[in-house]
Amino acid sequence: MGAPTSLPLILVPGRLLALPQQLPVGTFTPAPSVACGTFPWTLASADFDGDGHTDVVTTDHDGSGLILFRGVGDGTFGMGQNTFLAVQPTTVAVADWNRDGIPDLAIGSWGPPGAVLVMRGNGDGTFGAPVAIDIGGPGPTTAIAPDLDGNGLPDLVIADVSTNAIIVVLNESK
């Protein structure tokens, strides 16, 4: 429930393409696409609304927000739902950081300086207000959420282009 899921996706300028799941490995065919902002930077997937279908969220760097595409269940998506963030997002990672069974987001951006924004999932395809976590580097470009310390909680690992560093933030939620 709510765990990140897998769906073959291709991100091309201004478009998000879903590939049908029944194709053999190495075989691709054109698929429906949906417009996804003015500068989609990165994307992640999970069942954000709890309906059992894979949804996709993409950062809209020039539009200063996120766009959520709800999966229909047949490899296609509904229209995007925009969330304005007042920053230029560069990366998004999905994990259940607060252990409530609902996927949450961590968004790297060019501002506020030195921070990653964490948004708790509400389970209905919406997210709570962003909370800034200081990471000490102003240019996060990629984020992943492995459990690095073996405590059963996803941690946050960020590649920061401005410091040429990999920044680790350990999850110590109770």
PDB file of C-alpha atoms in Angstrom:
ATOM      1  CA  MET A   1       0.000   0.000   0.000  1.00  0.00           C
ATOM      2  CA  GLY A   2       1.506   3.282  -1.094  1.00  0.00           C
ATOM      3  CA  ALA A   3       4.927   1.784  -1.848  1.00  0.00           C
ATOM      4  CA  PRO A   4       6.799   3.082  -4.857  1.00  0.00           C
ATOM      5  CA  THR A   5       5.810   1.117  -7.935  1.00  0.00           C
ATOM      6  CA  SER A   6       7.341   0.459 -11.310  1.00  0.00           C
ATOM      7  CA  LEU A   7       5.971   1.651 -14.661  1.00  0.00           C
ATOM      8  CA  PRO A   8       8.062   2.126 -17.801  1.00  0.00           C
ATOM      9  CA  LEU A   9       8.249   5.898 -18.389  1.00  0.00           C
ATOM     10  CA  ILE A  10      10.090   8.182 -20.763  1.00  0.00           C
ATOM     11  CA  LEU A  11      10.539  11.912 -20.047  1.00  0.00           C
ATOM     12  CA  VAL A  12      11.094  14.056 -23.135  1.00  0.00           C
ATOM     13  CA  PRO A  13      10.970  17.864 -23.275  1.00  0.00           C
ATOM     14  CA  GLY A  14       7.462  18.875 -22.244  1.00  0.00           C
ATOM     15  CA  ARG A  15       6.059  15.326 -22.380  1.00  0.00           C
ATOM     16  CA  LEU A  16       5.745  12.276 -20.138  1.00  0.00           C
ATOM     17  CA  LEU A  17       5.295   9.001 -22.026  1.00  0.00           C
ATOM     18  CA  ALA A  18       4.033   5.756 -20.473  1.00  0.00           C
ATOM     19  CA  LEU A  19       4.940   2.448 -22.057  1.00  0.00           C
ATOM     20  CA  PRO A  20       2.452  -0.435 -21.948  1.00  0.00           C
ATOM     21  CA  GLN A  21       3.500  -2.986 -19.316  1.00  0.00           C
ATOM     22  CA  GLN A  22       2.840  -6.115 -21.416  1.00  0.00           C
ATOM     23  CA  LEU A  23       5.711  -5.553 -23.879  1.00  0.00           C
ATOM     24  CA  PRO A  24       8.669  -7.966 -23.861  1.00  0.00           C
ATOM     25  CA  VAL A  25      11.982  -6.567 -22.662  1.00  0.00           C
ATOM     26  CA  GLY A  26      13.699  -4.575 -25.403  1.00  0.00           C
ATOM     27  CA  THR A  27      10.517  -3.898 -27.378  1.00  0.00           C
ATOM     28  CA  PHE A  28       8.989  -0.439 -27.373  1.00  0.00           C
ATOM     29  CA  THR A  29       6.031   1.134 -29.102  1.00  0.00           C
ATOM     30  CA  PRO A  30       4.604   4.664 -29.176  1.00  0.00           C
ATOM     31  CA  ALA A  31       2.427   5.395 -26.166  1.00  0.00           C
ATOM     32  CA  PRO A  32       0.032   8.162 -25.149  1.00  0.00           C
ATOM     33  CA  SER A  33       1.684  11.242 -23.709  1.00  0.00           C
ATOM     34  CA  VAL A  34       0.549  14.150 -21.556  1.00  0.00           C
ATOM     35  CA  ALA A  35       1.905  17.693 -21.345  1.00  0.00           C
ATOM     36  CA  CYS A  36       3.980  18.141 -18.199  1.00  0.00           C
ATOM     37  CA  GLY A  37       4.930  21.755 -17.605  1.00  0.00           C
ATOM     38  CA  THR A  38       7.466  24.024 -19.218  1.00  0.00           C
ATOM     39  CA  PHE A  39      10.681  22.374 -17.994  1.00  0.00           C
ATOM     40  CA  PRO A  40      10.130  18.922 -16.473  1.00  0.00           C
ATOM     41  CA  TRP A  41      13.353  18.087 -14.655  1.00  0.00           C
ATOM     42  CA  THR A  42      12.831  14.697 -13.003  1.00  0.00           C
ATOM     43  CA  LEU A  43      10.060  12.312 -11.967  1.00  0.00           C
ATOM     44  CA  ALA A  44       9.094   9.619  -9.489  1.00  0.00           C
ATOM     45  CA  SER A  45       6.245   7.143  -9.156  1.00  0.00           C
ATOM     46  CA  ALA A  46       4.078   5.623  -6.422  1.00  0.00           C
ATOM     47  CA  ASP A  47       0.392   5.102  -5.727  1.00  0.00           C
ATOM     48  CA  PHE A  48      -0.136   8.577  -4.245  1.00  0.00           C
ATOM     49  CA  ASP A  49      -3.946   8.429  -4.131  1.00  0.00           C
ATOM     50  CA  GLY A  50      -4.417   4.868  -2.844  1.00  0.00           C
ATOM     51  CA  ASP A  51      -6.434   3.587  -5.829  1.00  0.00           C
ATOM     52  CA  GLY A  52      -3.995   0.784  -6.705  1.00  0.00           C
ATOM     53  CA  HIS A  53      -2.692   2.492  -9.880  1.00  0.00           C
ATOM     54  CA  THR A  54       0.792   3.893 -10.413  1.00  0.00           C
ATOM     55  CA  ASP A  55       0.822   7.690 -10.330  1.00  0.00           C
ATOM     56  CA  VAL A  56       3.706   9.896 -11.487  1.00  0.00           C
ATOM     57  CA  VAL A  57       4.955  13.189 -10.106  1.00  0.00           C
ATOM     58  CA  THR A  58       7.336  15.428 -12.051  1.00  0.00           C
ATOM     59  CA  THR A  59       9.136  18.587 -11.078  1.00  0.00           C
ATOM     60  CA  ASP A  60       8.312  21.619 -13.238  1.00  0.00           C
ATOM     61  CA  HIS A  61      11.512  23.643 -12.927  1.00  0.00           C
ATOM     62  CA  ASP A  62      10.361  26.731 -14.852  1.00  0.00           C
ATOM     63  CA  GLY A  63       6.831  26.541 -13.463  1.00  0.00           C
ATOM     64  CA  SER A  64       8.129  26.391  -9.878  1.00  0.00           C
ATOM     65  CA  GLY A  65       6.121  23.397  -8.792  1.00  0.00           C
ATOM     66  CA  LEU A  66       5.172  19.755  -9.017  1.00  0.00           C
ATOM     67  CA  ILE A  67       2.728  18.100 -11.350  1.00  0.00           C
ATOM     68  CA  LEU A  68       0.950  14.900 -10.263  1.00  0.00           C
ATOM     69  CA  PHE A  69      -0.413  12.607 -12.955  1.00  0.00           C
ATOM     70  CA  ARG A  70      -2.885  10.058 -11.610  1.00  0.00           C
ATOM     71  CA  GLY A  71      -2.550   6.650 -13.217  1.00  0.00           C
ATOM     72  CA  VAL A  72      -5.655   5.268 -14.895  1.00  0.00           C
ATOM     73  CA  GLY A  73      -4.434   1.657 -14.671  1.00  0.00           C
ATOM     74  CA  ASP A  74      -3.958   0.979 -18.375  1.00  0.00           C
ATOM     75  CA  GLY A  75      -0.602   2.747 -18.850  1.00  0.00           C
ATOM     76  CA  THR A  76      -2.169   6.171 -19.310  1.00  0.00           C
ATOM     77  CA  PHE A  77      -2.575   9.160 -17.018  1.00  0.00           C
ATOM     78  CA  GLY A  78      -5.208  11.759 -16.281  1.00  0.00           C
ATOM     79  CA  MET A  79      -4.556  15.485 -16.590  1.00  0.00           C
ATOM     80  CA  GLY A  80      -1.820  16.868 -14.357  1.00  0.00           C
ATOM     81  CA  GLN A  81      -2.576  18.404 -10.964  1.00  0.00           C
ATOM     82  CA  ASN A  82      -0.220  21.342 -10.295  1.00  0.00           C
ATOM     83  CA  THR A  83       1.197  22.261  -6.898  1.00  0.00           C
ATOM     84  CA  PHE A  84       2.985  25.628  -6.759  1.00  0.00           C
ATOM     85  CA  LEU A  85       6.132  25.578  -4.578  1.00  0.00           C
ATOM     86  CA  ALA A  86       7.654  29.076  -5.019  1.00  0.00           C
ATOM     87  CA  VAL A  87      11.022  27.428  -5.757  1.00  0.00           C
ATOM     88  CA  GLN A  88      12.579  25.888  -8.849  1.00  0.00           C
ATOM     89  CA  PRO A  89      12.465  22.133  -8.142  1.00  0.00           C
ATOM     90  CA  THR A  90      15.258  20.000  -9.568  1.00  0.00           C
ATOM     91  CA  THR A  91      14.670  16.530  -8.122  1.00  0.00           C
ATOM     92  CA  VAL A  92      12.051  14.481  -6.319  1.00  0.00           C
ATOM     93  CA  ALA A  93      12.363  11.301  -4.261  1.00  0.00           C
ATOM     94  CA  VAL A  94       9.522   9.186  -2.892  1.00  0.00           C
ATOM     95  CA  ALA A  95       9.485   7.265   0.382  1.00  0.00           C
ATOM     96  CA  ASP A  96       7.350   6.844   3.504  1.00  0.00           C
ATOM     97  CA  TRP A  97       9.511   8.947   5.811  1.00  0.00           C
ATOM     98  CA  ASN A  98       6.996   9.187   8.676  1.00  0.00           C
ATOM     99  CA  ARG A  99       5.932   5.489   8.645  1.00  0.00           C
ATOM    100  CA  ASP A 100       2.216   6.091   8.070  1.00  0.00           C
ATOM    101  CA  GLY A 101       1.972   3.849   4.989  1.00  0.00           C
ATOM    102  CA  ILE A 102       1.525   6.816   2.618  1.00  0.00           C
ATOM    103  CA  PRO A 103       4.227   7.918   0.160  1.00  0.00           C
ATOM    104  CA  ASP A 104       5.856  11.274   0.936  1.00  0.00           C
ATOM    105  CA  LEU A 105       8.010  13.511  -1.279  1.00  0.00           C
ATOM    106  CA  ALA A 106      11.423  15.108  -0.858  1.00  0.00           C
ATOM    107  CA  ILE A 107      12.024  17.902  -3.365  1.00  0.00           C
ATOM    108  CA  GLY A 108      15.400  19.405  -4.115  1.00  0.00           C
ATOM    109  CA  SER A 109      15.405  22.925  -5.528  1.00  0.00           C
ATOM    110  CA  TRP A 110      17.519  25.952  -6.289  1.00  0.00           C
ATOM    111  CA  GLY A 111      15.865  27.712  -3.366  1.00  0.00           C
ATOM    112  CA  PRO A 112      15.572  28.080  -0.431  1.00  0.00           C
ATOM    113  CA  PRO A 113      19.360  27.859  -0.316  1.00  0.00           C
ATOM    114  CA  GLY A 114      20.704  24.700   1.273  1.00  0.00           C
ATOM    115  CA  ALA A 115      17.344  22.995   1.770  1.00  0.00           C
ATOM    116  CA  VAL A 116      15.271  20.060   0.575  1.00  0.00           C
ATOM    117  CA  LEU A 117      11.508  20.358   0.938  1.00  0.00           C
ATOM    118  CA  VAL A 118       9.661  17.381   2.440  1.00  0.00           C
ATOM    119  CA  MET A 119       5.932  17.065   1.795  1.00  0.00           C
ATOM    120  CA  ARG A 120       3.912  14.428   3.651  1.00  0.00           C
ATOM    121  CA  GLY A 121       1.454  12.522   1.513  1.00  0.00           C
ATOM    122  CA  ASN A 122      -2.200  12.697   2.524  1.00  0.00           C
ATOM    123  CA  GLY A 123      -3.098   9.432   0.749  1.00  0.00           C
ATOM    124  CA  ASP A 124      -5.553  11.078  -1.635  1.00  0.00           C
ATOM    125  CA  GLY A 125      -3.078  12.464  -4.172  1.00  0.00           C
ATOM    126  CA  THR A 126      -2.463  15.655  -2.221  1.00  0.00           C
ATOM    127  CA  PHE A 127       0.438  16.611   0.012  1.00  0.00           C
ATOM    128  CA  GLY A 128       0.954  18.641   3.172  1.00  0.00           C
ATOM    129  CA  ALA A 129       2.766  21.953   3.313  1.00  0.00           C
ATOM    130  CA  PRO A 130       6.484  21.751   2.474  1.00  0.00           C
ATOM    131  CA  VAL A 131       8.904  21.553   5.414  1.00  0.00           C
ATOM    132  CA  ALA A 132      12.500  22.624   4.702  1.00  0.00           C
ATOM    133  CA  ILE A 133      15.364  20.380   5.803  1.00  0.00           C
ATOM    134  CA  ASP A 134      18.765  22.071   5.811  1.00  0.00           C
ATOM    135  CA  ILE A 135      21.261  20.073   3.746  1.00  0.00           C
ATOM    136  CA  GLY A 136      24.019  22.680   3.603  1.00  0.00           C
ATOM    137  CA  GLY A 137      24.285  22.719  -0.190  1.00  0.00           C
ATOM    138  CA  PRO A 138      22.320  24.987  -2.528  1.00  0.00           C
ATOM    139  CA  GLY A 139      22.246  22.832  -5.664  1.00  0.00           C
ATOM    140  CA  PRO A 140      20.564  19.431  -5.199  1.00  0.00           C
ATOM    141  CA  THR A 141      20.224  17.680  -8.554  1.00  0.00           C
ATOM    142  CA  THR A 142      19.331  14.095  -7.670  1.00  0.00           C
ATOM    143  CA  ALA A 143      17.778  12.447  -4.609  1.00  0.00           C
ATOM    144  CA  ILE A 144      17.202   8.818  -3.610  1.00  0.00           C
ATOM    145  CA  ALA A 145      15.738   7.235  -0.488  1.00  0.00           C
ATOM    146  CA  PRO A 146      17.562   4.041   0.591  1.00  0.00           C
ATOM    147  CA  ASP A 147      17.810   2.768   4.180  1.00  0.00           C
ATOM    148  CA  LEU A 148      21.514   3.430   4.782  1.00  0.00           C
ATOM    149  CA  ASP A 149      21.749   2.760   8.515  1.00  0.00           C
ATOM    150  CA  GLY A 150      19.602  -0.389   8.732  1.00  0.00           C
ATOM    151  CA  ASN A 151      16.939   1.062  11.057  1.00  0.00           C
ATOM    152  CA  GLY A 152      14.096   0.194   8.658  1.00  0.00           C
ATOM    153  CA  LEU A 153      13.521   3.839   7.704  1.00  0.00           C
ATOM    154  CA  PRO A 154      14.283   5.450   4.354  1.00  0.00           C
ATOM    155  CA  ASP A 155      17.083   7.985   4.530  1.00  0.00           C
ATOM    156  CA  LEU A 156      17.737  10.765   2.043  1.00  0.00           C
ATOM    157  CA  VAL A 157      20.779  10.902  -0.243  1.00  0.00           C
ATOM    158  CA  ILE A 158      21.237  14.016  -2.377  1.00  0.00           C
ATOM    159  CA  ALA A 159      23.764  14.799  -5.100  1.00  0.00           C
ATOM    160  CA  ASP A 160      24.621  18.498  -4.897  1.00  0.00           C
ATOM    161  CA  VAL A 161      26.103  20.090  -8.017  1.00  0.00           C
ATOM    162  CA  SER A 162      27.168  23.319  -6.274  1.00  0.00           C
ATOM    163  CA  THR A 163      29.362  21.535  -3.712  1.00  0.00           C
ATOM    164  CA  ASN A 164      30.211  18.466  -5.821  1.00  0.00           C
ATOM    165  CA  ALA A 165      29.142  16.346  -2.871  1.00  0.00           C
ATOM    166  CA  ILE A 166      26.771  13.570  -1.934  1.00  0.00           C
ATOM    167  CA  ILE A 167      24.807  14.694   1.106  1.00  0.00           C
ATOM    168  CA  VAL A 168      23.268  12.127   3.474  1.00  0.00           C
ATOM    169  CA  VAL A 169      20.373  12.917   5.819  1.00  0.00           C
ATOM    170  CA  LEU A 170      19.563  10.028   8.172  1.00  0.00           C
ATOM    171  CA  ASN A 171      15.909   9.437   9.097  1.00  0.00           C
ATOM    172  CA  GLU A 172      15.480   9.238  12.860  1.00  0.00           C
ATOM    173  CA  SER A 173      11.657   9.270  12.946  1.00  0.00           C
ATOM    174  CA  LYS A 174      10.121   7.512  15.911  1.00  0.00           C
TER     175      LYS A 174
END
